[in-house]
Short mmCIF file of C-alpha atoms in Angstrom, two decimals:
data_model
loop_
_atom_site.label_atom_id
_atom_site.label_comp_id
_atom_site.label_asym_id
_atom_site.label_seq_id
_atom_site.Cartn_x
_atom_site.Cartn_y
_atom_site.Cartn_z
CA MET A 1 128.11 104.01 149.12
CA LYS A 2 126.71 107.85 149.35
CA SER A 3 123.15 107.49 150.05
CA GLU A 4 120.16 109.16 147.79
CA ALA A 5 119.48 111.26 150.89
CA ASP A 6 122.79 113.33 150.07
CA ALA A 7 121.25 114.30 146.43
CA VAL A 8 119.24 117.65 146.02
CA TYR A 9 116.01 117.02 145.55
CA ILE A 10 112.73 119.83 145.25
CA CYS A 11 110.25 117.94 147.78
CA PRO A 12 107.20 117.82 147.51
CA THR A 13 105.12 119.77 150.47
CA ASP A 14 101.68 118.04 150.36
CA SER A 15 100.50 114.68 150.04
CA ARG A 16 97.87 115.87 147.00
CA VAL A 17 100.59 117.58 145.91
CA GLU A 18 102.66 114.57 145.19
CA LEU A 19 100.17 111.76 144.30
CA HIS A 20 99.55 114.14 141.56
CA ARG A 21 102.93 114.50 140.53
CA PHE A 22 102.94 110.78 140.31
CA PHE A 23 100.17 110.22 137.81
CA ASN A 24 101.31 112.86 135.82
CA LEU A 25 105.00 111.11 135.84
CA LEU A 26 103.10 107.70 135.26
CA TRP A 27 100.78 109.06 131.88
CA ALA A 28 103.99 111.05 130.26
CA LEU A 29 105.58 107.47 131.10
CA VAL A 30 103.69 105.00 129.14
CA THR A 31 102.66 107.75 126.63
CA ARG A 32 106.63 108.45 125.91
CA GLU A 33 106.90 104.49 125.79
CA LEU A 34 104.02 103.77 123.32
CA LYS A 35 104.26 106.47 121.33
CA GLY A 36 108.36 105.58 121.02
CA ARG A 37 107.57 101.84 120.58
CA TYR A 38 105.31 102.10 117.89
CA ARG A 39 106.92 105.45 115.63
CA ARG A 40 108.89 103.56 113.72
CA SER A 41 106.42 101.09 112.60
CA LEU A 42 104.63 99.99 109.39
CA LEU A 43 101.46 97.94 111.99
CA GLY A 44 101.67 100.73 115.02
CA PRO A 45 100.06 98.69 117.65
CA ALA A 46 99.06 95.42 116.11
CA TRP A 47 102.38 94.42 116.94
CA ALA A 48 100.41 93.92 120.54
CA VAL A 49 98.45 90.71 119.07
CA PHE A 50 101.35 89.31 117.09
CA GLN A 51 102.80 87.89 119.95
CA PRO A 52 100.24 85.31 121.45
CA LEU A 53 98.96 85.04 117.95
CA PHE A 54 102.39 83.79 117.38
CA TYR A 55 102.40 80.97 120.50
CA MET A 56 99.16 80.15 119.35
CA VAL A 57 99.75 78.61 115.89
CA ILE A 58 103.20 76.89 117.37
CA PHE A 59 100.93 75.68 120.10
CA THR A 60 98.33 74.51 117.38
CA PHE A 61 100.91 72.56 115.27
CA LEU A 62 102.58 71.08 118.34
CA ARG A 63 98.43 70.20 118.84
CA GLY A 64 98.33 68.04 116.13
CA VAL A 65 101.59 66.01 116.88
CA LEU A 66 101.25 65.79 120.13
CA ASP A 67 97.13 65.16 120.56
CA ILE A 68 96.96 67.53 123.63
CA SER A 69 93.52 67.92 124.33
CA SER A 70 91.72 70.51 124.43
CA GLU A 71 88.52 69.69 126.69
CA GLY A 72 86.33 70.19 123.74
CA VAL A 73 86.82 73.47 123.15
CA PRO A 74 88.24 74.74 119.29
CA TYR A 75 91.88 74.63 120.24
CA VAL A 76 92.66 77.78 118.84
CA ILE A 77 90.43 79.67 121.66
CA PHE A 78 91.19 77.54 124.17
CA THR A 79 94.74 78.36 124.07
CA TYR A 80 94.59 82.14 123.17
CA SER A 81 92.17 82.99 125.60
CA ALA A 82 95.58 81.96 128.05
CA LEU A 83 97.99 83.28 125.72
CA VAL A 84 96.42 86.83 126.52
CA PRO A 85 96.65 87.06 130.35
CA TRP A 86 100.25 85.34 130.52
CA THR A 87 101.46 87.79 127.59
CA PHE A 88 100.70 90.43 129.94
CA PHE A 89 102.19 89.06 132.40
CA SER A 90 105.23 87.76 131.11
CA ASN A 91 105.90 91.18 129.32
CA SER A 92 105.15 93.10 132.06
CA VAL A 93 107.89 91.68 134.46
CA ILE A 94 110.10 91.69 131.35
CA ARG A 95 109.38 95.77 131.19
CA CYS A 96 110.01 96.26 134.90
CA GLY A 97 112.87 95.14 134.95
CA PRO A 98 115.02 97.87 133.04
CA SER A 99 112.33 100.48 133.80
CA ILE A 100 114.94 102.05 136.66
CA SER A 101 117.93 102.00 134.36
CA SER A 102 115.99 103.77 131.59
CA ASN A 103 115.03 106.41 133.30
CA ALA A 104 118.00 107.38 135.19
CA GLY A 105 117.48 110.58 134.40
CA VAL A 106 113.71 111.14 135.40
CA LEU A 107 115.48 109.48 138.64
CA LYS A 108 118.07 111.56 139.74
CA LYS A 109 116.00 115.03 138.91
CA ILE A 110 112.59 114.22 140.56
CA ALA A 111 111.74 113.28 144.41
CA ILE A 112 109.17 110.74 143.35
CA SER A 113 108.29 107.33 144.54
CA ARG A 114 110.15 105.47 142.22
CA GLU A 115 107.73 102.70 142.68
CA VAL A 116 106.11 105.02 139.48
CA PHE A 117 108.84 103.47 137.18
CA PRO A 118 107.90 99.77 137.18
CA LEU A 119 103.99 100.49 137.30
CA ALA A 120 104.77 102.06 134.10
CA GLY A 121 106.15 99.18 132.54
CA VAL A 122 102.95 96.80 134.25
CA VAL A 123 100.24 100.04 132.98
CA THR A 124 102.33 99.94 129.26
CA SER A 125 101.71 95.85 128.98
CA LEU A 126 97.93 96.55 130.13
CA VAL A 127 97.29 98.52 126.78
CA ASP A 128 98.53 95.65 124.76
CA PHE A 129 96.55 94.00 126.42
CA PHE A 130 93.51 94.90 125.54
CA ILE A 131 94.50 95.40 121.97
CA SER A 132 95.06 91.85 121.89
CA SER A 133 92.11 91.13 123.85
CA LEU A 134 89.85 92.43 120.51
CA ILE A 135 90.92 89.34 118.45
CA LEU A 136 89.68 86.85 121.20
CA VAL A 137 86.51 88.75 121.58
CA GLY A 138 86.49 88.30 117.46
CA MET A 139 87.31 84.51 118.47
CA MET A 140 84.49 84.44 120.69
CA ILE A 141 81.42 85.84 118.34
CA TRP A 142 82.96 83.30 115.30
CA PHE A 143 83.07 80.16 117.93
CA ARG A 144 79.27 81.35 119.45
CA VAL A 145 80.78 81.19 122.92
CA PRO A 146 78.38 82.31 125.12
CA ILE A 147 79.08 84.92 127.75
CA GLY A 148 77.58 84.49 131.19
CA ILE A 149 77.32 86.36 134.55
CA CYS A 150 80.63 84.89 135.48
CA ILE A 151 82.38 87.40 132.56
CA LEU A 152 82.42 89.57 135.68
CA TRP A 153 85.41 87.83 136.93
CA LEU A 154 87.74 89.20 134.30
CA PRO A 155 88.35 92.49 136.09
CA VAL A 156 89.44 90.40 139.20
CA LEU A 157 91.16 88.38 137.26
CA VAL A 158 92.90 91.05 135.56
CA LEU A 159 93.73 92.63 138.55
CA LEU A 160 95.56 89.75 139.78
CA VAL A 161 97.36 89.81 137.35
CA GLY A 162 98.62 93.18 137.07
CA LEU A 163 99.97 92.87 141.17
CA LEU A 164 101.58 89.66 140.81
CA ALA A 165 103.38 91.00 137.80
CA LEU A 166 104.09 94.67 139.88
CA GLY A 167 105.15 92.42 142.79
CA ILE A 168 107.68 90.41 140.37
CA GLY A 169 108.47 93.17 138.61
CA PHE A 170 109.79 95.45 142.13
CA GLY A 171 112.07 92.60 142.64
CA VAL A 172 113.43 92.10 139.05
CA ALA A 173 113.92 96.11 139.11
CA ALA A 174 115.62 96.33 142.34
CA VAL A 175 118.57 93.78 141.60
CA GLY A 176 118.28 94.34 138.08
CA THR A 177 119.74 98.06 138.56
CA TYR A 178 122.60 96.36 139.91
CA ARG A 179 122.99 93.30 138.24
CA HIS A 180 121.79 93.70 134.71
CA ASP A 181 122.57 89.65 134.58
CA VAL A 182 118.99 89.58 136.11
CA LEU A 183 117.45 91.77 132.70
CA PHE A 184 118.88 88.96 130.93
CA ALA A 185 117.68 86.24 132.14
CA MET A 186 113.73 86.76 132.37
CA PRO A 187 113.05 86.15 129.33
CA LEU A 188 114.70 83.09 129.67
CA LEU A 189 112.78 82.69 132.72
CA MET A 190 109.54 83.37 131.35
CA GLN A 191 109.92 80.89 128.88
CA PHE A 192 110.11 78.15 131.24
CA TRP A 193 107.82 79.46 133.08
CA LEU A 194 105.29 79.53 130.16
CA LEU A 195 105.90 75.57 129.76
CA VAL A 196 104.91 74.93 133.39
CA THR A 197 101.74 76.85 133.35
CA PRO A 198 98.01 75.59 131.77
CA ILE A 199 98.37 77.56 128.32
CA MET A 200 99.66 74.23 126.03
CA TYR A 201 98.09 71.73 127.82
CA PRO A 202 94.62 71.67 130.36
CA ILE A 203 95.57 70.97 133.72
CA GLY A 204 93.63 68.13 134.06
CA LYS A 205 96.80 66.80 132.36
CA VAL A 206 99.45 67.07 135.08
CA PRO A 207 99.81 63.95 136.82
CA GLU A 208 98.06 63.75 140.14
CA ARG A 209 101.36 62.97 141.84
CA TRP A 210 102.48 66.74 140.92
CA GLN A 211 98.65 68.48 141.38
CA PHE A 212 99.61 70.48 144.19
CA LEU A 213 103.27 71.71 143.80
CA TYR A 214 101.44 72.46 140.02
CA SER A 215 99.17 74.87 142.24
CA LEU A 216 101.64 76.76 143.87
CA ASN A 217 102.53 78.43 140.93
CA PRO A 218 100.31 81.82 140.68
CA MET A 219 99.53 81.49 137.42
CA VAL A 220 98.12 78.46 137.17
CA GLY A 221 95.20 79.45 139.12
CA ILE A 222 94.64 83.22 136.84
CA ILE A 223 94.98 81.24 133.72
CA GLU A 224 92.67 78.54 134.52
CA GLY A 225 90.13 80.82 135.61
CA PHE A 226 90.56 83.14 132.69
CA ARG A 227 90.19 79.95 130.58
CA THR A 228 87.06 78.54 132.85
CA THR A 229 85.28 82.24 132.60
CA ILE A 230 85.98 83.27 128.82
CA VAL A 231 85.56 79.76 127.17
CA LYS A 232 83.12 77.59 129.91
CA GLY A 233 81.34 80.80 130.81
CA MET A 234 81.70 79.35 134.75
CA ALA A 235 83.21 80.77 137.72
CA PRO A 236 87.03 80.07 138.73
CA ASP A 237 88.02 77.31 140.84
CA LEU A 238 88.28 79.08 143.86
CA GLY A 239 90.69 76.92 145.81
CA LEU A 240 92.98 77.70 143.04
CA LEU A 241 92.40 81.50 142.78
CA PHE A 242 93.35 81.37 146.54
CA ILE A 243 96.40 80.02 145.94
CA SER A 244 97.22 82.83 143.35
CA LEU A 245 95.91 85.64 145.73
CA LEU A 246 98.49 84.04 148.78
CA GLY A 247 101.19 83.69 145.88
CA VAL A 248 100.34 87.52 145.16
CA VAL A 249 100.86 88.76 148.75
CA VAL A 250 103.95 86.70 149.47
CA VAL A 251 105.39 88.44 145.90
CA TRP A 252 104.64 91.73 147.15
CA ALA A 253 105.48 90.62 150.88
CA THR A 254 109.42 90.18 149.49
CA GLY A 255 109.56 92.29 145.71
CA TRP A 256 108.31 95.19 147.31
CA LEU A 257 109.72 95.77 150.34
CA LEU A 258 113.20 94.19 148.81
CA PHE A 259 112.54 98.02 146.06
CA ARG A 260 111.82 100.23 149.18
CA HIS A 261 115.33 98.92 150.49
CA MET A 262 117.59 99.09 147.69
CA SER A 263 115.34 102.12 145.95
CA GLN A 264 117.65 104.13 148.64
CA TYR A 265 120.48 103.67 146.99
CA PHE A 266 118.88 103.88 142.88
CA ALA A 267 120.69 107.46 142.20
CA ASP A 268 124.13 106.41 143.34
CA VAL A 269 124.68 103.64 140.84
CA LEU A 270 122.61 105.01 137.36
#
């Protein structure tokens, strides 16, 4: 197999120049993605809020049928406060998958860290996250949810979601560049993952004998952290959050290393 080392590149000679080129390309990729997505759309960025709103409506209907507890808070804000970070996570992972294949032309012409392509998928989803958060702010005002000092946990929680999504995205992009079946399977996997995360129901509904195994899902501590911070005005459960942090470390230790290894041959299969 011909390695990437055989290709002809214009190599940067200074690390500052390389860093500058990295962020310039990141900005260009994110801008192109956002402009391309909403170019022929009547509603434009408003589509960013429709996905979590759609799930919220469905879950609210199911709650009426299944009598799901919302721990004493309005169910719409109970579930929407979890759907906003979940949508950020899910969309980030799905966008990371084809990020190498869809930028084959750029990848072959520019010698730059391949990590910029999955990272652009996460940053693009972060823009959608901020847009959909505006609805959440409106709900908090409508339901008169008090804002306390614990709201300062939100940047940490957003960072954890982004890092977890990027770590998984590295693995998906690496394998998905060679086998597109992985890319086709990701939306289905995300649907299943949503069901095993406390978004539609409180974590207390999980049987006690399954609690430990359930908490190994790194999104459990993060989603519970968002809900506890936003809806209850309390600090996140540090035990659950620590497990989520360990999950992020494990995901990066596998996903990023896999990406670094397989990225040597990306140019040969594109």
